[in-house]
Short mmCIF file of C-alpha atoms in Angstrom, two decimals:
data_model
loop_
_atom_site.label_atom_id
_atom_site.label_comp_id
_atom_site.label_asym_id
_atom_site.label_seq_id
_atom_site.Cartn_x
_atom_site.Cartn_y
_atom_site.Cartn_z
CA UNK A 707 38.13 68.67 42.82
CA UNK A 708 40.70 67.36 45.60
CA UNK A 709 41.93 63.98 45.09
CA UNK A 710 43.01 61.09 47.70
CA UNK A 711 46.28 59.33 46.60
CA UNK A 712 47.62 56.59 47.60
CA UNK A 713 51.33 56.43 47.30
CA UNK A 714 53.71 53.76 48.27
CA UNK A 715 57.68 54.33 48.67
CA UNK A 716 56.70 57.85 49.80
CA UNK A 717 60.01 58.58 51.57
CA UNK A 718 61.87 59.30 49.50
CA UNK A 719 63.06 59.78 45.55
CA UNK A 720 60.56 60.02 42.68
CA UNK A 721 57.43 59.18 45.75
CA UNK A 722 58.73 61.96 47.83
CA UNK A 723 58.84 64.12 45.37
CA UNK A 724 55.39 63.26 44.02
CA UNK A 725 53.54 63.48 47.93
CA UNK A 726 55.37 66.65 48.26
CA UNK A 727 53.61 68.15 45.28
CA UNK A 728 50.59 66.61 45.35
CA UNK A 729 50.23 68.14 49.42
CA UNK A 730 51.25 71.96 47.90
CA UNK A 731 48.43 71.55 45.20
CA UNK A 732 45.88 70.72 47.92
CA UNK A 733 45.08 67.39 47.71
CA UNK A 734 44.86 64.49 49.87
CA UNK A 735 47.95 61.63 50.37
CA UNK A 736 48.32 58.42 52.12
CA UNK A 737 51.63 57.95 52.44
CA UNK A 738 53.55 54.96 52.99
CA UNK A 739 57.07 53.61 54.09
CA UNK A 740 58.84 51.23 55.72
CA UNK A 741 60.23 54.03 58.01
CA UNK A 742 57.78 56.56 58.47
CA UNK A 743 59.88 59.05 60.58
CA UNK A 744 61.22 60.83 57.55
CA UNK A 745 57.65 62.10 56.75
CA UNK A 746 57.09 63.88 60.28
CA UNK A 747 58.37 67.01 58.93
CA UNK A 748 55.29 66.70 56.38
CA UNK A 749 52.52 65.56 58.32
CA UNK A 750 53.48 68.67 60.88
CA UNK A 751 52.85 70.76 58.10
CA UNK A 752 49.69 68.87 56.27
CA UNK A 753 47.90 67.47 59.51
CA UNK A 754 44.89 67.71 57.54
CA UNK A 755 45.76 66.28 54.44
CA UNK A 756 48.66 63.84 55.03
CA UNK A 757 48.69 60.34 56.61
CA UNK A 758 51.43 58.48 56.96
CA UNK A 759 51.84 54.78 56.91
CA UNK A 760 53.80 52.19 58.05
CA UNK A 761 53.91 49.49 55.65
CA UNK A 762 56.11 46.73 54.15
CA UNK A 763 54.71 46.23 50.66
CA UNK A 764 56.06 42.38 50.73
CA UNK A 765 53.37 41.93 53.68
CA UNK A 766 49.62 40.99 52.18
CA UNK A 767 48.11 41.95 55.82
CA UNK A 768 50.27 45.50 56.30
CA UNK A 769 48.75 46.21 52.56
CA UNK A 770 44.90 45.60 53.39
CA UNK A 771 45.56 47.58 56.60
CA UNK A 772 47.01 50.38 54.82
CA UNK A 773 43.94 50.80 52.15
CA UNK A 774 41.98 50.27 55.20
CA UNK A 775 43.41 53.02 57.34
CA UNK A 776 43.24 55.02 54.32
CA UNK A 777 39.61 54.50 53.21
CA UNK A 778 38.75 54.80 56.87
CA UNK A 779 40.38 58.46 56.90
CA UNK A 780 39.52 59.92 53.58
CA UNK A 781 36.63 58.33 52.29
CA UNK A 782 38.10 56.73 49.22
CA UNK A 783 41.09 56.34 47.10
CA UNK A 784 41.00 58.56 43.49
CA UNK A 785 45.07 57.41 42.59
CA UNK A 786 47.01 54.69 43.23
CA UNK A 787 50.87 54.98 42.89
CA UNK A 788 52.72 51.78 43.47
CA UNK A 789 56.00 53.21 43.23
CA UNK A 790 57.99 51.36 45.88
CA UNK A 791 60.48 49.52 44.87
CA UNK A 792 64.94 49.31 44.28
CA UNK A 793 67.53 47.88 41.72
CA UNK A 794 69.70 45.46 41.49
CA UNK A 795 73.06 44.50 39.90
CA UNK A 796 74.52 41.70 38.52
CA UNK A 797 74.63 38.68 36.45
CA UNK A 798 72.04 35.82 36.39
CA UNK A 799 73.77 33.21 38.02
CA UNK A 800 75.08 35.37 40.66
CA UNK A 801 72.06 36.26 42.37
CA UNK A 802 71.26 34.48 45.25
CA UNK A 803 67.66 33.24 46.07
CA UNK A 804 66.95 35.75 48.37
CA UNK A 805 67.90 38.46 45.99
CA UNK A 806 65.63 37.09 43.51
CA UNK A 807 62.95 36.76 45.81
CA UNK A 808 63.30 40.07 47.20
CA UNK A 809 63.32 41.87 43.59
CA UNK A 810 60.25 39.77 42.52
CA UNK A 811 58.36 40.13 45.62
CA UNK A 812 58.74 44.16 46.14
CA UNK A 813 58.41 45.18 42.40
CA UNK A 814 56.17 43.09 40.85
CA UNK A 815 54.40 40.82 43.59
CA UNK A 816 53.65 43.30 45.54
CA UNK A 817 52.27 46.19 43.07
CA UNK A 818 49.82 43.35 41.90
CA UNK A 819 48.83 42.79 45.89
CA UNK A 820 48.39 46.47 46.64
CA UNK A 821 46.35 46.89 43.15
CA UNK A 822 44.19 44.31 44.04
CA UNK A 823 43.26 45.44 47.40
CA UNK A 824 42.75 48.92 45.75
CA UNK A 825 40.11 48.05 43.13
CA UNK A 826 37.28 46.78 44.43
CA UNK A 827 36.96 50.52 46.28
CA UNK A 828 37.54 52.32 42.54
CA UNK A 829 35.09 49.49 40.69
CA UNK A 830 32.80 51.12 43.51
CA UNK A 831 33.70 54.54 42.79
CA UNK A 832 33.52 53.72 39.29
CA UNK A 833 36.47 56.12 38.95
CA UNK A 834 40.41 55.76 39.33
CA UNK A 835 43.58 55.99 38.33
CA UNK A 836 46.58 53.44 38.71
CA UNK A 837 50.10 54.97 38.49
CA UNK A 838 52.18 51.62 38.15
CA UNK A 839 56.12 53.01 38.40
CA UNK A 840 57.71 50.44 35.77
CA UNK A 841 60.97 51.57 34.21
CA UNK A 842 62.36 51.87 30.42
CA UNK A 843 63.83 48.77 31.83
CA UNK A 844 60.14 47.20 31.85
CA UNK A 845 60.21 48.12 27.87
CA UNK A 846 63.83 47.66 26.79
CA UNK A 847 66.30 44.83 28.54
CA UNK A 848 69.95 45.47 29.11
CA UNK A 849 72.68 43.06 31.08
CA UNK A 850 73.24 43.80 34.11
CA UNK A 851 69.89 44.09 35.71
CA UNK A 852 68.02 41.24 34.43
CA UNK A 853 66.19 39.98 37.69
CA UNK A 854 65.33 43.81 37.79
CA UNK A 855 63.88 44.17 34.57
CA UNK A 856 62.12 40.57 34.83
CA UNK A 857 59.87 42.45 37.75
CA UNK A 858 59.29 45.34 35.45
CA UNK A 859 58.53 43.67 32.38
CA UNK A 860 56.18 41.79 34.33
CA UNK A 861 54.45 44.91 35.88
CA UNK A 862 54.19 46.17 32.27
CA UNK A 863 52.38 42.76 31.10
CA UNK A 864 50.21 42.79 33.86
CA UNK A 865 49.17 46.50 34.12
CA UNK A 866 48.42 46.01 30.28
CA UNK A 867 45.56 43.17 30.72
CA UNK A 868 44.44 45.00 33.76
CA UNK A 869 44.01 48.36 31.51
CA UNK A 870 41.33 46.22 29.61
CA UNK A 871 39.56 44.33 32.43
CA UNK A 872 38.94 47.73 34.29
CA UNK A 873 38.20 50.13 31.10
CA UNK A 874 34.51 49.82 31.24
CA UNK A 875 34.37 50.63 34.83
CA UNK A 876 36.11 54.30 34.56
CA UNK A 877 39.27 52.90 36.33
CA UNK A 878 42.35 54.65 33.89
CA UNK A 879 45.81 52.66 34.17
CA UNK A 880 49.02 54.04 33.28
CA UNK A 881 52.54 52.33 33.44
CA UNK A 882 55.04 55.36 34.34
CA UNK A 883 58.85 54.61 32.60
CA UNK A 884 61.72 56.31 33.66
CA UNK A 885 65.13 56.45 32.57
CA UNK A 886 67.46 57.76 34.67
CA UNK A 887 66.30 60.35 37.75
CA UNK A 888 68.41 62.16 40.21
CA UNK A 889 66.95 60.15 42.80
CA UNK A 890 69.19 57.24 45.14
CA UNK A 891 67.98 54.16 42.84
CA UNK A 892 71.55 54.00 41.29
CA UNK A 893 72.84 55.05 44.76
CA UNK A 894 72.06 54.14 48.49
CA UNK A 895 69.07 51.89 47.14
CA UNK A 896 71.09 49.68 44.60
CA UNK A 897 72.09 46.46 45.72
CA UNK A 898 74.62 44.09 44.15
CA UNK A 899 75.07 40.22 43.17
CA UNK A 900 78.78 38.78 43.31
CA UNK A 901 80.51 39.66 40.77
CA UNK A 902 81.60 37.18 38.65
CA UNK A 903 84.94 38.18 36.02
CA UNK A 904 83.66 36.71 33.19
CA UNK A 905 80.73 38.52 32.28
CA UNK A 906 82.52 42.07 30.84
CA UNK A 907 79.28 44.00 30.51
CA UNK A 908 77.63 42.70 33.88
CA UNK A 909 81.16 44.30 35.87
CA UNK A 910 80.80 47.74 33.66
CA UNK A 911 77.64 48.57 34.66
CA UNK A 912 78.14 47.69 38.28
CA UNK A 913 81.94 49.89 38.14
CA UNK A 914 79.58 52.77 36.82
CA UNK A 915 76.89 52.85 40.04
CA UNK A 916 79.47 52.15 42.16
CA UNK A 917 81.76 54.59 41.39
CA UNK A 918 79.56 57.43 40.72
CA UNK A 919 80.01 57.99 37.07
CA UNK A 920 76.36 57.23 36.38
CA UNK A 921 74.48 60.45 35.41
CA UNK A 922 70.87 60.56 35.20
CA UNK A 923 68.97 62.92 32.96
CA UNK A 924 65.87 63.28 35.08
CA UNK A 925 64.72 65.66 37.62
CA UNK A 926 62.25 63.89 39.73
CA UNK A 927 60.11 67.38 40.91
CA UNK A 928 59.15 67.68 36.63
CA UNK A 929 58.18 63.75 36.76
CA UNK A 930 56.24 64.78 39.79
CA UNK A 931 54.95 67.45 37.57
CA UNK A 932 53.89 64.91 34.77
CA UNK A 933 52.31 62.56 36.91
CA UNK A 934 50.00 64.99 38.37
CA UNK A 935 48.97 66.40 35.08
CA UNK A 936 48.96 63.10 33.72
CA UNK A 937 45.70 62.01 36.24
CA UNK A 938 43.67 65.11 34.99
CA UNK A 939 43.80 63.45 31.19
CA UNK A 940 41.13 62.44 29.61
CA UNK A 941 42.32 59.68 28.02
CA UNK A 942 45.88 59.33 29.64
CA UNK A 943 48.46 57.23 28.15
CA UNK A 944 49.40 53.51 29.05
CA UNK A 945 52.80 53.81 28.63
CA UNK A 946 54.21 56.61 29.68
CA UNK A 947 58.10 56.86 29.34
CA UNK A 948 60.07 59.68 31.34
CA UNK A 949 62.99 61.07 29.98
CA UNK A 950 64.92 62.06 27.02
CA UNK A 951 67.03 58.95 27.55
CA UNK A 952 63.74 56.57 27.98
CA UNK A 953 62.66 57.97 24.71
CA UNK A 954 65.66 57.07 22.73
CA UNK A 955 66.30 53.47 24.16
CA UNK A 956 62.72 52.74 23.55
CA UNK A 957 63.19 54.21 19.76
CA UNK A 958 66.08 52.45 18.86
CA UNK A 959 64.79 48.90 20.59
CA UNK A 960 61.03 49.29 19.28
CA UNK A 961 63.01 49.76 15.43
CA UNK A 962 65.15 46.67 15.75
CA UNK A 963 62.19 44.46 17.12
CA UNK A 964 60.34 45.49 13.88
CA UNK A 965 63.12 44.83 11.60
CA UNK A 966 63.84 41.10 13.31
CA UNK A 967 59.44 40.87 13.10
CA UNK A 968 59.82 41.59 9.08
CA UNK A 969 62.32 39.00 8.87
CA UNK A 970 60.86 36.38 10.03
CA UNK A 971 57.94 36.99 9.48
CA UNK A 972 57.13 33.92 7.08
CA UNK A 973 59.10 31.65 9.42
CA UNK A 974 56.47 32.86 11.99
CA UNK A 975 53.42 32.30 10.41
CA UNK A 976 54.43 29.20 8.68
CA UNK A 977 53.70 27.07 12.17
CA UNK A 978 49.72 27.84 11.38
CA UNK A 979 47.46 24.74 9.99
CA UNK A 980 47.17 24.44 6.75
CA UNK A 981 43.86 25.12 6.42
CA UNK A 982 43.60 28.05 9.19
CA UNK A 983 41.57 31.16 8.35
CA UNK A 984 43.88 34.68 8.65
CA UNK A 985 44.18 35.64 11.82
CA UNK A 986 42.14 38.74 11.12
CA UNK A 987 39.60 37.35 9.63
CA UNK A 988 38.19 35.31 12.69
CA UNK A 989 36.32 37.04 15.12
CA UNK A 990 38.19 35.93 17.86
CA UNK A 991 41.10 37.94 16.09
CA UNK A 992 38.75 40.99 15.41
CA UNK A 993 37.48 41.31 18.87
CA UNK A 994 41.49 40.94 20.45
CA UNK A 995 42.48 43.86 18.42
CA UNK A 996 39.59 45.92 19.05
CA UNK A 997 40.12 45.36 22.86
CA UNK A 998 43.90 46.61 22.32
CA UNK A 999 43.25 50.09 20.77
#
C-alpha cells in the first residue's frame, strides 16, 4: 500500500536522503524547505508523486498551509517526519538571545506546531506514524551544545507523552537518534556562539567542526533505509538510536545514571510522608506504569 509522507527539511542531509528513497519505492512525499529550488530536479522526475513546499517551520500559518496543500493533493498524511532542524556550538553564556530563540523555536517549537496540525487528520484516519528526528544528544548531554540538546531533550519528553495520548487511536510515534551522519549538520549547517577561553571543552569541540576533524559514522541513505522499514513495524520502537556511536554513548550514560539511581536511592525516597503507601501499591502508581510499557 503507497504511503503519503510528510517530510520537513527535505533539501537536503538525512530528509533528502529519506524523500529520495521513499519517491524510488513508490510512494507519495510532501516535501518541504525553506528553498525549494534544490528539489526541481525531483519533482521533474516524480511529477506525480512529489510536491514540494515552501515553508519556514518557525511560521504557525506557513505550517497549516503546508498540511493543507498537502491533504488537499494527496488525500491524507500516513507519516510525519519533522526532521528540520541545525546545531549549534558553544557555551551557555555565550549564546545570544536570538541564538537561543532560533534553536528552541526550529527544533523543538516547531516539531510540536507541525505535529499538532498533523493529528487531528491521523486521529481521523485512525492510522499514522510520527518520525520525530531527535538526536543521541536528546538522550545523552555533552558541553558544547547545550541549547542544542535542551531542544532535543525536549522533543524526546514531549514525543514520549504524546506516544501515550495517541496509542489508542492507531497513531505509532517514534523518536529517531542519530549520532553522527555524513550529512552538513557538523558542516555548512552548524552555527557558533562566541567563544569564550575559559571553558576548555566548549573551544575543543568547536576546533573539531571547524576544522574538519569531526568524522561521523553514519551513512544517511542506510538511516533512510531504517526509517522506511521502521514505518512497516508492527509495533515500532520509541526510541530509536542510529549508529554504532549512538549506541555506545547511550550504553555507557544509561549505566552511570543507574549506578548514581542505586546510590541514592534512600536519599530519594526518604522525602515521602511518613505514612505514604509504596508507590506501587497505589493505583495511581499501577495505572502510570502500565501506561509506560
Amino acid at each position: 500500500m503507497k504511503k503519503v509522507w510528510f517530510i520537513t527539511g527535505a533539501s537536503r542531509g538525512l530528509g533528502r536522503s529519506l524523500t529520495e528513497l521513499i519517491l524510488e519505492t513508490g510512494h507519495f512525499v510532501a516535501a518541504t524547505a525553506r528553498d525549494t529550488s534544490s528539489l526541481t530536479q525531483l519533482q521533474t522526475s516524480y511529477p506525480e508523486q512529489l510536491l514540494a513546499i515552501k515553508l519556514d517551520v518557525t511560521q504557525q500559518s506557513e505550517v497549516y498551509h503546508a498540511v493543507d496543500k498537502a491533504l488537499a493533493r494527496f488525500g491524507k498524511i500516513d507519516v510525519l517526519v519533522n526532521n528540520a532542524g541545525f546545531g549549534i556550538t558553544g557555551a551557555v553564556e555565550a549564546y545570544t538571545e536570538e541564538q537561543v530563540r532560533s534553536q528552541l523555536e526550529t527544533n523543538l517549537y516547531a516539531p510540536i506546531e507541525i505535529t499538532r496540525a498533523v493529528l487531528p487528520h491521523m486521529r481521523s484516519q485512525r492510522s499514522g506514524h510520527i518520525l520525530q528526528v531527535s538526536s543521541v544528544g536528546g538522550r545523552v548531554g555533552s558541553g558544547g551544545v547545550s541549547i542544542y540538546q535542551a531542544a532535543k531533550f525536549g522533543l524526546s519528553g514531549f514525543s514520549e507523552g504524546l506516544a501515550i495520548e495517541v496509542a489508542e487511536l492507531g497513531i505509532k510515534v517514534t523518536c529517531v537518534e542519530p549520532g553522527g551522519f555524513k550529512t552538513d549538520w557538523a558542516g555548512d549547517s552548524m552555527t557558533y556562539a562566541a567563544s569564550i577561553p575559559d571553558y576548555k571543552i566548549v573551544n575543543q569541540r568547536q576546533e573539531i567542526f571547524q576544522n574538519g576533524t569531526f568524522v561521523p559514522m553514519g551513512d544517511p541513505k542506510k538511516a533512510a533505509q531504517v526509517m522506511l522499514d521502521i514505518v512497516n513495524e508492527p509495533n515500532p520502537p520509541l526510541h530509536l538510536l542510529l549508529g554504532s556511536d549512538a549506541v555506545a554513548i547511550v550504553k555507557s550514560s544509561e549505566a552511570a545514571k543507574l549506578r548514581e539511581l542505586e546510590h541514592w536511592e534512600k536519599v530519594s525516597s526518604s522525602t515521602d510522608h511518613d505514612d505514604s503507601p509504596a508507590f506501587l501499591d497505589t493505583d495511581y502508581g499501577k495505572r502510570y506504569l502500565d501506561l509506560k510499557k
